[in-house]
Amino acid sequence: MHAQQLLDGVGGAPAGFQRIGNLIWAAADSRARGFLIGATAGRTTLAGEGLQHQEGSSHLVASTIESCVAYDPCFGYYLTVILQDGMRRMLGAQEDVFYYVTVMNENYAQPPLQAGSEEGIRRGMYLLRASALPRNRPRVQLAGSGTILREVLAALDAAAVAGP
């Protein structure tokens, strides 16, 4: 059995995805496998450097590359599920895909993995928390990922306090 090399890379910002776009297309064309990590995603302490850390369009660009699997995780356990899935697909199933994952540098509490949420994380959407409002009342469906997810959860908490 021979060892396989997975490409890895850590960029300074998700905007780096656009800056090295031609190299990413070349990697896709050559059927590269690996993980490309876009560091310092979202609204961070680096805002003084400009909007490149707050643009959020790198995942739209990533979606145009068929072999690129892109994620914008918020919690550490998301990253664990994503990396395990990537290794399973690239090494176990021998799929010619690579993963683009944006990560943040903010400090905040990391909740535990919810039992049974792994498949939803891999699909890209799952129910993180149900509304406390009665089903016969008008309700809003909130969705989010990455840096905005914590704000979505705060909005859900505010709606619960405000009541029906």
PDB file of C-alpha atoms in Angstrom:
ATOM      1  CA  MET A   1       0.000   0.000   0.000  1.00  0.00           C
ATOM      2  CA  HIS A   2       1.335   3.434  -0.838  1.00  0.00           C
ATOM      3  CA  ALA A   3       0.921   6.617   1.162  1.00  0.00           C
ATOM      4  CA  GLN A   4      -1.255   9.328  -0.313  1.00  0.00           C
ATOM      5  CA  GLN A   5      -0.545  13.016  -0.018  1.00  0.00           C
ATOM      6  CA  LEU A   6      -3.369  15.360   0.847  1.00  0.00           C
ATOM      7  CA  LEU A   7      -2.725  18.959  -0.065  1.00  0.00           C
ATOM      8  CA  ASP A   8      -3.186  21.416   2.754  1.00  0.00           C
ATOM      9  CA  GLY A   9      -3.054  25.143   2.903  1.00  0.00           C
ATOM     10  CA  VAL A  10      -3.931  27.864   5.345  1.00  0.00           C
ATOM     11  CA  GLY A  11      -4.704  31.280   3.937  1.00  0.00           C
ATOM     12  CA  GLY A  12      -4.545  34.530   5.824  1.00  0.00           C
ATOM     13  CA  ALA A  13      -8.130  35.364   4.979  1.00  0.00           C
ATOM     14  CA  PRO A  14     -11.050  33.894   3.070  1.00  0.00           C
ATOM     15  CA  ALA A  15     -10.487  36.680   0.525  1.00  0.00           C
ATOM     16  CA  GLY A  16      -7.316  34.759  -0.327  1.00  0.00           C
ATOM     17  CA  PHE A  17      -9.597  32.301  -2.150  1.00  0.00           C
ATOM     18  CA  GLN A  18     -10.281  34.968  -4.761  1.00  0.00           C
ATOM     19  CA  ARG A  19      -6.624  36.030  -4.822  1.00  0.00           C
ATOM     20  CA  ILE A  20      -5.405  32.536  -5.717  1.00  0.00           C
ATOM     21  CA  GLY A  21      -8.420  31.567  -7.797  1.00  0.00           C
ATOM     22  CA  ASN A  22      -6.392  30.477 -10.822  1.00  0.00           C
ATOM     23  CA  LEU A  23      -4.313  28.149  -8.663  1.00  0.00           C
ATOM     24  CA  ILE A  24      -7.480  26.693  -7.150  1.00  0.00           C
ATOM     25  CA  TRP A  25      -8.906  26.049 -10.630  1.00  0.00           C
ATOM     26  CA  ALA A  26      -5.593  24.422 -11.612  1.00  0.00           C
ATOM     27  CA  ALA A  27      -5.780  22.188  -8.527  1.00  0.00           C
ATOM     28  CA  ALA A  28      -9.353  21.208  -9.437  1.00  0.00           C
ATOM     29  CA  ASP A  29      -8.331  20.490 -13.034  1.00  0.00           C
ATOM     30  CA  SER A  30      -5.507  18.234 -11.834  1.00  0.00           C
ATOM     31  CA  ARG A  31      -7.905  16.377  -9.510  1.00  0.00           C
ATOM     32  CA  ALA A  32      -6.137  17.518  -6.345  1.00  0.00           C
ATOM     33  CA  ARG A  33      -7.360  16.376  -2.958  1.00  0.00           C
ATOM     34  CA  GLY A  34      -6.903  18.143   0.346  1.00  0.00           C
ATOM     35  CA  PHE A  35      -8.014  20.903   2.660  1.00  0.00           C
ATOM     36  CA  LEU A  36      -7.761  24.622   2.001  1.00  0.00           C
ATOM     37  CA  ILE A  37      -8.401  26.540   5.222  1.00  0.00           C
ATOM     38  CA  GLY A  38      -9.428  30.189   4.973  1.00  0.00           C
ATOM     39  CA  ALA A  39      -8.317  31.673   8.284  1.00  0.00           C
ATOM     40  CA  THR A  40      -9.786  34.712  10.085  1.00  0.00           C
ATOM     41  CA  ALA A  41     -13.265  34.471   8.583  1.00  0.00           C
ATOM     42  CA  GLY A  42     -15.994  36.952   9.380  1.00  0.00           C
ATOM     43  CA  ARG A  43     -16.032  40.075  11.492  1.00  0.00           C
ATOM     44  CA  THR A  44     -12.891  39.762  13.569  1.00  0.00           C
ATOM     45  CA  THR A  45     -10.388  41.921  15.387  1.00  0.00           C
ATOM     46  CA  LEU A  46      -8.770  42.417  11.989  1.00  0.00           C
ATOM     47  CA  ALA A  47     -11.530  44.725  10.731  1.00  0.00           C
ATOM     48  CA  GLY A  48      -9.105  47.656  10.634  1.00  0.00           C
ATOM     49  CA  GLU A  49      -7.316  45.959   7.756  1.00  0.00           C
ATOM     50  CA  GLY A  50     -10.296  46.415   5.484  1.00  0.00           C
ATOM     51  CA  LEU A  51     -13.334  44.468   4.432  1.00  0.00           C
ATOM     52  CA  GLN A  52     -11.464  41.432   3.092  1.00  0.00           C
ATOM     53  CA  HIS A  53     -12.210  39.620   6.363  1.00  0.00           C
ATOM     54  CA  GLN A  54     -15.905  40.465   6.214  1.00  0.00           C
ATOM     55  CA  GLU A  55     -16.821  39.931   2.588  1.00  0.00           C
ATOM     56  CA  GLY A  56     -18.391  36.465   2.750  1.00  0.00           C
ATOM     57  CA  SER A  57     -18.353  35.864  -1.000  1.00  0.00           C
ATOM     58  CA  SER A  58     -15.593  33.250  -1.072  1.00  0.00           C
ATOM     59  CA  HIS A  59     -18.147  30.458  -0.646  1.00  0.00           C
ATOM     60  CA  LEU A  60     -20.076  31.727  -3.659  1.00  0.00           C
ATOM     61  CA  VAL A  61     -16.889  31.541  -5.709  1.00  0.00           C
ATOM     62  CA  ALA A  62     -16.098  28.092  -4.253  1.00  0.00           C
ATOM     63  CA  SER A  63     -19.531  26.835  -5.309  1.00  0.00           C
ATOM     64  CA  THR A  64     -18.573  27.361  -8.961  1.00  0.00           C
ATOM     65  CA  ILE A  65     -15.872  24.675  -8.732  1.00  0.00           C
ATOM     66  CA  GLU A  66     -17.482  21.246  -9.020  1.00  0.00           C
ATOM     67  CA  SER A  67     -14.841  19.347  -7.022  1.00  0.00           C
ATOM     68  CA  CYS A  68     -14.674  21.935  -4.216  1.00  0.00           C
ATOM     69  CA  VAL A  69     -16.660  21.124  -1.075  1.00  0.00           C
ATOM     70  CA  ALA A  70     -17.033  24.346   0.918  1.00  0.00           C
ATOM     71  CA  TYR A  71     -18.046  24.838   4.548  1.00  0.00           C
ATOM     72  CA  ASP A  72     -18.309  27.814   6.896  1.00  0.00           C
ATOM     73  CA  PRO A  73     -18.387  26.147  10.339  1.00  0.00           C
ATOM     74  CA  CYS A  74     -19.091  27.991  13.572  1.00  0.00           C
ATOM     75  CA  PHE A  75     -18.199  25.440  16.228  1.00  0.00           C
ATOM     76  CA  GLY A  76     -15.202  23.185  16.705  1.00  0.00           C
ATOM     77  CA  TYR A  77     -17.239  20.001  16.482  1.00  0.00           C
ATOM     78  CA  TYR A  78     -18.414  21.059  13.002  1.00  0.00           C
ATOM     79  CA  LEU A  79     -14.786  21.175  11.928  1.00  0.00           C
ATOM     80  CA  THR A  80     -14.180  17.694  13.347  1.00  0.00           C
ATOM     81  CA  VAL A  81     -17.117  16.239  11.394  1.00  0.00           C
ATOM     82  CA  ILE A  82     -16.051  18.056   8.206  1.00  0.00           C
ATOM     83  CA  LEU A  83     -12.413  16.908   8.402  1.00  0.00           C
ATOM     84  CA  GLN A  84     -13.430  13.310   9.135  1.00  0.00           C
ATOM     85  CA  ASP A  85     -15.822  13.363   6.175  1.00  0.00           C
ATOM     86  CA  GLY A  86     -13.151  14.848   3.910  1.00  0.00           C
ATOM     87  CA  MET A  87     -10.617  12.183   4.835  1.00  0.00           C
ATOM     88  CA  ARG A  88     -13.238   9.464   4.348  1.00  0.00           C
ATOM     89  CA  ARG A  89     -14.156  10.775   0.896  1.00  0.00           C
ATOM     90  CA  MET A  90     -10.646  11.567  -0.342  1.00  0.00           C
ATOM     91  CA  LEU A  91      -8.704   8.661   1.173  1.00  0.00           C
ATOM     92  CA  GLY A  92     -11.307   5.966   1.733  1.00  0.00           C
ATOM     93  CA  ALA A  93     -13.647   6.462  -1.217  1.00  0.00           C
ATOM     94  CA  GLN A  94     -10.906   7.883  -3.483  1.00  0.00           C
ATOM     95  CA  GLU A  95     -13.070  10.834  -4.566  1.00  0.00           C
ATOM     96  CA  ASP A  96     -11.333  13.645  -6.416  1.00  0.00           C
ATOM     97  CA  VAL A  97     -12.564  16.486  -4.228  1.00  0.00           C
ATOM     98  CA  PHE A  98     -10.942  19.113  -2.074  1.00  0.00           C
ATOM     99  CA  TYR A  99     -12.400  21.012   0.860  1.00  0.00           C
ATOM    100  CA  TYR A 100     -12.466  24.772   1.384  1.00  0.00           C
ATOM    101  CA  VAL A 101     -13.218  25.559   5.026  1.00  0.00           C
ATOM    102  CA  THR A 102     -13.316  29.014   6.592  1.00  0.00           C
ATOM    103  CA  VAL A 103     -12.431  29.290  10.278  1.00  0.00           C
ATOM    104  CA  MET A 104     -12.562  32.162  12.762  1.00  0.00           C
ATOM    105  CA  ASN A 105     -10.204  33.573  15.352  1.00  0.00           C
ATOM    106  CA  GLU A 106     -12.844  34.730  17.844  1.00  0.00           C
ATOM    107  CA  ASN A 107     -12.919  33.374  21.392  1.00  0.00           C
ATOM    108  CA  TYR A 108     -16.308  32.024  22.474  1.00  0.00           C
ATOM    109  CA  ALA A 109     -17.783  29.001  24.248  1.00  0.00           C
ATOM    110  CA  GLN A 110     -17.900  25.808  22.199  1.00  0.00           C
ATOM    111  CA  PRO A 111     -21.005  23.692  22.798  1.00  0.00           C
ATOM    112  CA  PRO A 112     -20.804  19.889  22.655  1.00  0.00           C
ATOM    113  CA  LEU A 113     -21.724  17.895  19.574  1.00  0.00           C
ATOM    114  CA  GLN A 114     -25.442  17.117  19.502  1.00  0.00           C
ATOM    115  CA  ALA A 115     -26.144  13.426  19.098  1.00  0.00           C
ATOM    116  CA  GLY A 116     -27.244  12.629  15.564  1.00  0.00           C
ATOM    117  CA  SER A 117     -26.248  15.985  14.023  1.00  0.00           C
ATOM    118  CA  GLU A 118     -23.294  14.661  11.981  1.00  0.00           C
ATOM    119  CA  GLU A 119     -25.288  13.915   8.821  1.00  0.00           C
ATOM    120  CA  GLY A 120     -26.889  17.351   8.877  1.00  0.00           C
ATOM    121  CA  ILE A 121     -23.479  18.984   9.279  1.00  0.00           C
ATOM    122  CA  ARG A 122     -22.186  17.053   6.267  1.00  0.00           C
ATOM    123  CA  ARG A 123     -25.274  18.067   4.242  1.00  0.00           C
ATOM    124  CA  GLY A 124     -24.770  21.690   5.258  1.00  0.00           C
ATOM    125  CA  MET A 125     -27.933  22.288   7.283  1.00  0.00           C
ATOM    126  CA  TYR A 126     -29.646  20.850  10.314  1.00  0.00           C
ATOM    127  CA  LEU A 127     -31.889  21.962  13.176  1.00  0.00           C
ATOM    128  CA  LEU A 128     -29.576  23.337  15.854  1.00  0.00           C
ATOM    129  CA  ARG A 129     -32.332  24.521  18.159  1.00  0.00           C
ATOM    130  CA  ALA A 130     -36.112  24.437  17.873  1.00  0.00           C
ATOM    131  CA  SER A 131     -38.195  27.502  18.609  1.00  0.00           C
ATOM    132  CA  ALA A 132     -39.819  27.731  22.020  1.00  0.00           C
ATOM    133  CA  LEU A 133     -42.864  29.449  20.510  1.00  0.00           C
ATOM    134  CA  PRO A 134     -46.078  27.409  20.146  1.00  0.00           C
ATOM    135  CA  ARG A 135     -46.607  25.881  16.696  1.00  0.00           C
ATOM    136  CA  ASN A 136     -49.984  27.608  16.280  1.00  0.00           C
ATOM    137  CA  ARG A 137     -48.296  31.041  16.470  1.00  0.00           C
ATOM    138  CA  PRO A 138     -46.516  32.782  13.585  1.00  0.00           C
ATOM    139  CA  ARG A 139     -42.808  31.950  13.680  1.00  0.00           C
ATOM    140  CA  VAL A 140     -39.731  32.896  11.736  1.00  0.00           C
ATOM    141  CA  GLN A 141     -37.218  30.348  10.475  1.00  0.00           C
ATOM    142  CA  LEU A 142     -33.691  31.538  11.216  1.00  0.00           C
ATOM    143  CA  ALA A 143     -30.656  30.169   9.390  1.00  0.00           C
ATOM    144  CA  GLY A 144     -26.978  30.940   9.656  1.00  0.00           C
ATOM    145  CA  SER A 145     -23.467  29.572   9.462  1.00  0.00           C
ATOM    146  CA  GLY A 146     -19.965  30.591  10.399  1.00  0.00           C
ATOM    147  CA  THR A 147     -19.535  33.923  12.096  1.00  0.00           C
ATOM    148  CA  ILE A 148     -23.207  34.940  11.925  1.00  0.00           C
ATOM    149  CA  LEU A 149     -24.561  31.765  13.570  1.00  0.00           C
ATOM    150  CA  ARG A 150     -23.970  33.048  17.094  1.00  0.00           C
ATOM    151  CA  GLU A 151     -26.004  36.162  16.233  1.00  0.00           C
ATOM    152  CA  VAL A 152     -28.799  33.958  14.874  1.00  0.00           C
ATOM    153  CA  LEU A 153     -28.850  32.091  18.192  1.00  0.00           C
ATOM    154  CA  ALA A 154     -28.946  35.407  20.076  1.00  0.00           C
ATOM    155  CA  ALA A 155     -31.932  36.487  17.933  1.00  0.00           C
ATOM    156  CA  LEU A 156     -33.675  33.211  18.766  1.00  0.00           C
ATOM    157  CA  ASP A 157     -33.091  33.865  22.485  1.00  0.00           C
ATOM    158  CA  ALA A 158     -34.416  37.435  22.144  1.00  0.00           C
ATOM    159  CA  ALA A 159     -37.570  36.177  20.409  1.00  0.00           C
ATOM    160  CA  ALA A 160     -38.142  33.655  23.199  1.00  0.00           C
ATOM    161  CA  VAL A 161     -37.860  36.399  25.825  1.00  0.00           C
ATOM    162  CA  ALA A 162     -40.164  38.724  23.878  1.00  0.00           C
ATOM    163  CA  GLY A 163     -42.738  35.956  23.660  1.00  0.00           C
ATOM    164  CA  PRO A 164     -45.571  35.460  21.173  1.00  0.00           C
TER     165      PRO A 164
END
